[in-house]
PDB file of C-alpha atoms in Angstrom:
ATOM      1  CA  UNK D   1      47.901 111.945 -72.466  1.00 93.00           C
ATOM      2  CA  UNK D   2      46.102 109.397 -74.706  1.00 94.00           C
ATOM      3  CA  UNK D   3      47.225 106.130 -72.598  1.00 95.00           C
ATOM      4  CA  UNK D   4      46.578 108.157 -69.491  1.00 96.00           C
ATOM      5  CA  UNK D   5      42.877 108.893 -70.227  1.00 95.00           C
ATOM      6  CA  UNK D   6      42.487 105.102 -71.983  1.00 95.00           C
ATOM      7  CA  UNK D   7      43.738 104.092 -68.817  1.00 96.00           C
ATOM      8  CA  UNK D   8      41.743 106.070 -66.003  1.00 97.00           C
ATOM      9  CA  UNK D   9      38.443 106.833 -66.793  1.00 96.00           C
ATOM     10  CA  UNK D  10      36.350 109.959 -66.574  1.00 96.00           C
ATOM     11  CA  UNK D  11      34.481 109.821 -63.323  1.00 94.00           C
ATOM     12  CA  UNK D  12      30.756 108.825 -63.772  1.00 91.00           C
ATOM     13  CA  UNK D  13      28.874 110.900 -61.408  1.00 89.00           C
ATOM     14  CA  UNK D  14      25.632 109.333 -61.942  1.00 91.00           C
ATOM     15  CA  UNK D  15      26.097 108.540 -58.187  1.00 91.00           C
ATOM     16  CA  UNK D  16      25.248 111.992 -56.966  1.00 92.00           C
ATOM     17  CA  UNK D  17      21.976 111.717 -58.465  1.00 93.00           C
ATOM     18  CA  UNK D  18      21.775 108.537 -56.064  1.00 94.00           C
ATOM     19  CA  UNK D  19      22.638 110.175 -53.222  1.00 92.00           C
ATOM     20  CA  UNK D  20      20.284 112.816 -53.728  1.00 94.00           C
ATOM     21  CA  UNK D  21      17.183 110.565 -54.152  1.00 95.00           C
ATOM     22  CA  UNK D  22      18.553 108.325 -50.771  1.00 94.00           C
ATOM     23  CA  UNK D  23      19.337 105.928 -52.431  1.00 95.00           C
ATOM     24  CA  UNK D  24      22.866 105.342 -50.498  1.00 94.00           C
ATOM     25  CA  UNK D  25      23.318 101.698 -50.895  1.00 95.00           C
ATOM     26  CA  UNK D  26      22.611 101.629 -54.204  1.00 95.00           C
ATOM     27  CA  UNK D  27      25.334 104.457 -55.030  1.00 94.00           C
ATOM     28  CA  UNK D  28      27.672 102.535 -52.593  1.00 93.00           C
ATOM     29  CA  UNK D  29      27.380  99.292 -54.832  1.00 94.00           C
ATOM     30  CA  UNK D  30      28.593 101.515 -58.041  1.00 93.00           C
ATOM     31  CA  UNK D  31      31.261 103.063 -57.108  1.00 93.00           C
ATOM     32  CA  UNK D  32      32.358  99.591 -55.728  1.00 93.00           C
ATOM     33  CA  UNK D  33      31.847  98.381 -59.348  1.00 92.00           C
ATOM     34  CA  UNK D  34      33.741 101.311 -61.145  1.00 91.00           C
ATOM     35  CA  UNK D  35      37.521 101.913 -61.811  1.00 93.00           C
ATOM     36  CA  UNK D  36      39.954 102.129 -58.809  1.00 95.00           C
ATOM     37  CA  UNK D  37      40.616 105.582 -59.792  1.00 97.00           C
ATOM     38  CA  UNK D  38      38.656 108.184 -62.162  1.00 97.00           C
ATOM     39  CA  UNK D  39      39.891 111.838 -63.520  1.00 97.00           C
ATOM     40  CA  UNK D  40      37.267 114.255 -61.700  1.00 96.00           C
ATOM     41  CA  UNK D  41      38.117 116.924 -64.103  1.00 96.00           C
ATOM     42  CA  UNK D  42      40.693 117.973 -66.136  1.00 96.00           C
ATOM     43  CA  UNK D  43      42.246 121.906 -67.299  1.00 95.00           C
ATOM     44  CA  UNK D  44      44.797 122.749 -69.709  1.00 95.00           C
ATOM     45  CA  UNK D  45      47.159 124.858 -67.949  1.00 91.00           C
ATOM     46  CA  UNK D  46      49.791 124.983 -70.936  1.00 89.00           C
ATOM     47  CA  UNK D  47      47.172 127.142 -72.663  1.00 91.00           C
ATOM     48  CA  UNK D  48      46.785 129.561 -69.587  1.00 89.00           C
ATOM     49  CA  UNK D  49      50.712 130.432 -70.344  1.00 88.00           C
ATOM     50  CA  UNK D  50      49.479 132.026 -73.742  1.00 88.00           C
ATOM     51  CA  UNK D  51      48.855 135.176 -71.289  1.00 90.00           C
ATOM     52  CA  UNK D  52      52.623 135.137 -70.628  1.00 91.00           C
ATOM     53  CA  UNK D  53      53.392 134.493 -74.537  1.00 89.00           C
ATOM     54  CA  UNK D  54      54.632 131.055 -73.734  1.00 88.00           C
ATOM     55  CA  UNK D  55      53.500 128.046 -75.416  1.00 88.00           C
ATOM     56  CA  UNK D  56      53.695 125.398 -73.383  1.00 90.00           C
ATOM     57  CA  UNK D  57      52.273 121.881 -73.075  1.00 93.00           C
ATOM     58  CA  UNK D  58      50.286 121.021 -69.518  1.00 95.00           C
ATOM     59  CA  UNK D  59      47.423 119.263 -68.139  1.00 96.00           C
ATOM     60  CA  UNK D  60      46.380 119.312 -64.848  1.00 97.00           C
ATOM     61  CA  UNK D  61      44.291 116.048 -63.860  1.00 98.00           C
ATOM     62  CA  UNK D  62      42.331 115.616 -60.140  1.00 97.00           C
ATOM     63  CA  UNK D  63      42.517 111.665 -60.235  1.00 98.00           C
ATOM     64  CA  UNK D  64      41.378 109.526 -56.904  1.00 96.00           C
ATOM     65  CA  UNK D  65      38.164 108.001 -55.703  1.00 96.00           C
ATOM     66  CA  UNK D  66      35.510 108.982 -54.247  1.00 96.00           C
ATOM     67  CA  UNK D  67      34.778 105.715 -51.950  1.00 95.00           C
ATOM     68  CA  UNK D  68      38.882 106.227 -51.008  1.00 95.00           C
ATOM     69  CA  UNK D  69      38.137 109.910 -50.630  1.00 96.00           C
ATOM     70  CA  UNK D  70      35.068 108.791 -47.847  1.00 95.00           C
ATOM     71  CA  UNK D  71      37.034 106.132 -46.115  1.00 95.00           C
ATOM     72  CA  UNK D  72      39.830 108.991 -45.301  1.00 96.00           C
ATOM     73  CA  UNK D  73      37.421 112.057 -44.417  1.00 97.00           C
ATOM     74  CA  UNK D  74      35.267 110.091 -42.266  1.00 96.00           C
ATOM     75  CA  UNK D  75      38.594 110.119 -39.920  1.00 97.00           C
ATOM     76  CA  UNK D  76      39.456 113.771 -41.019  1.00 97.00           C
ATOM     77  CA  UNK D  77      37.355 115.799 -42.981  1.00 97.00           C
ATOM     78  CA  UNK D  78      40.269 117.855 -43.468  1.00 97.00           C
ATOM     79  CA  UNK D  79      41.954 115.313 -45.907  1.00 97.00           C
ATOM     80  CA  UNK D  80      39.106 116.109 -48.332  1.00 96.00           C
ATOM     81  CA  UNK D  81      41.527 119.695 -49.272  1.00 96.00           C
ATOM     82  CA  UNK D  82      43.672 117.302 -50.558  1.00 96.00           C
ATOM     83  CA  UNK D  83      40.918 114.419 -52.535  1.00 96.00           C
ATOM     84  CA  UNK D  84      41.505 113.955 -55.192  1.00 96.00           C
ATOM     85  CA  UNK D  85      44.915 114.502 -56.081  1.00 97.00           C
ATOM     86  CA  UNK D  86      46.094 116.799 -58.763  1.00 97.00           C
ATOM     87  CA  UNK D  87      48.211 115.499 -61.110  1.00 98.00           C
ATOM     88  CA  UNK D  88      50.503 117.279 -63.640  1.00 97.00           C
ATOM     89  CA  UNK D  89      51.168 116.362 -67.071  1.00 97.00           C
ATOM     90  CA  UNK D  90      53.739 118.210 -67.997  1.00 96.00           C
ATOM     91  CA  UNK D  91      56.279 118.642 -71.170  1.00 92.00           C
ATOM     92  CA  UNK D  92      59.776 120.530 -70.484  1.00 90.00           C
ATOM     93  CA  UNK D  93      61.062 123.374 -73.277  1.00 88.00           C
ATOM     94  CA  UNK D  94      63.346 120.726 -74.083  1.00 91.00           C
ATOM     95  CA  UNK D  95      60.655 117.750 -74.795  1.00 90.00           C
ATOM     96  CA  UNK D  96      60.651 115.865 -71.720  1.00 93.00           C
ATOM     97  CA  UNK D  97      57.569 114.450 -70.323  1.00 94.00           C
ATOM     98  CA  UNK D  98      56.817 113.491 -66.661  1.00 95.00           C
ATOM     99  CA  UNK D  99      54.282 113.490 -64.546  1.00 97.00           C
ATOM    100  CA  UNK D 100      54.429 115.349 -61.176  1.00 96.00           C
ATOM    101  CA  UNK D 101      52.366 114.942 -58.151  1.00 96.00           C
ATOM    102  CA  UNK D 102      52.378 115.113 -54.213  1.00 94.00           C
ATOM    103  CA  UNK D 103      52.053 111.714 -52.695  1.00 96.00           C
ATOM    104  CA  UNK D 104      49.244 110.662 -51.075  1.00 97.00           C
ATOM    105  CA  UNK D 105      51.222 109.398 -48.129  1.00 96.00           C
ATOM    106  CA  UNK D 106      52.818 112.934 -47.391  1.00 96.00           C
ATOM    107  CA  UNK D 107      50.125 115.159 -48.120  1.00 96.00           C
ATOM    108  CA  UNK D 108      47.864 112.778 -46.349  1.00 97.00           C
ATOM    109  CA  UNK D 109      50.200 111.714 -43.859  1.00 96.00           C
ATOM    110  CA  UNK D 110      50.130 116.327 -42.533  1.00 96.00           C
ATOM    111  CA  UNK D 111      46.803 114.883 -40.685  1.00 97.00           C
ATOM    112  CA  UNK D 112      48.824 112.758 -38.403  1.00 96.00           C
ATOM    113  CA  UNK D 113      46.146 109.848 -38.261  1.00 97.00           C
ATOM    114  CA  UNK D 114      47.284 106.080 -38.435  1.00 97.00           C
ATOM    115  CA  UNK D 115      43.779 105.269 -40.305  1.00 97.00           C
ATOM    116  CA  UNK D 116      43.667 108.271 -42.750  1.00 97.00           C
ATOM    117  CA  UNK D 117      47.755 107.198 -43.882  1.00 97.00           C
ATOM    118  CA  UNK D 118      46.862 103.190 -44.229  1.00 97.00           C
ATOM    119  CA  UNK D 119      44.023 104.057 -46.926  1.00 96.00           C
ATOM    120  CA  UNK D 120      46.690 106.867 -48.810  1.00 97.00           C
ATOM    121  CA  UNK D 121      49.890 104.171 -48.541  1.00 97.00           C
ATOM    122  CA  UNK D 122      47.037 102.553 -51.110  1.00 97.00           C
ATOM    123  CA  UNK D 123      46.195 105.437 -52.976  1.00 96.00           C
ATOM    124  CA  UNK D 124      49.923 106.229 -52.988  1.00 96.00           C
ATOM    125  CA  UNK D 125      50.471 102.638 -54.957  1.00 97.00           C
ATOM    126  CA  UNK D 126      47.279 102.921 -57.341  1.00 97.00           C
ATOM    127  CA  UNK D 127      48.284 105.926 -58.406  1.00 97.00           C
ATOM    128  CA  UNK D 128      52.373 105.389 -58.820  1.00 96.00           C
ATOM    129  CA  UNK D 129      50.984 101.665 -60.912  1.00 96.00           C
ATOM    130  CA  UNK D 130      48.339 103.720 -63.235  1.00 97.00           C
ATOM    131  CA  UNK D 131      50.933 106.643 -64.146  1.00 97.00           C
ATOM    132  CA  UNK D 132      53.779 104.117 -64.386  1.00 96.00           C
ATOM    133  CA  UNK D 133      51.497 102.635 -66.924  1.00 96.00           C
ATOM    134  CA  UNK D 134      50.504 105.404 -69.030  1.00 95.00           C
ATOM    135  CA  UNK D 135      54.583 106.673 -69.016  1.00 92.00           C
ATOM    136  CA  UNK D 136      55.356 103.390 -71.156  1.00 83.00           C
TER     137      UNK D 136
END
């Protein structure tokens, strides 16, 4: 969890606040300056299981960004259910740890569009590298 969150940054969202005030190109040139990808949010979901009186280790990330997420949608706006992705943290009862996700390329690739599925085949290899990363 620590090497994953060293690794991709909390998203700075100071570019809303640009957006807002019209100030489009200047938003456009930061998020061309920040990290490839960014955690949008984060939740525990181990602790939810507490209801169930498990104890469980999970975090769910949403990881992507949001200049990929416009380049897609602008083609679809229907890919934007799916931007960013969720990402799963996970440890088994037996003390494995893994990260699970849907690919970009097949949850993208539903939409059936040849310009939405050449920016996730990117996406798809940012995100494998960065969580490849963080597993070592």
């Amino acid at each position: 969890r620590e090497t994953l969150e060293a690794l991709v940054p909390r998203l700075d969202d100071g570019f809303l606040t640009l957006f807002r005030f019209g100030l489009i190109d200047r938003a456009r040139q930061e998020l061309e300056a920040a990290a490839i990808l960014s955690i949008f949010g984060s939740r525990d979901h181990g602790a939810l299981l507490a209801i169930a009186g498990l104890k469980r280790r999970a975090v769910q990330y949403d990881i992507g960004n949001p200049l990929t997420a416009s380049l897609m949608t602008r083609h679809n706006i229907s890919a934007g259910l799916y931007a960013p992705i969720r990402v799963l943290l996970r440890e088994s009862p037996e003390g494995e740890v893994a990260f699970e996700y849907d690919r970009p390329v097949s949850t993208f690739g539903q939409f059936g569009n040849e310009r939405v599925d050449i920016i996730a085949r990117k996406l798809d290899k940012d995100l494998e590298n960065i969580l490849s990363k963080a597993a070592i």
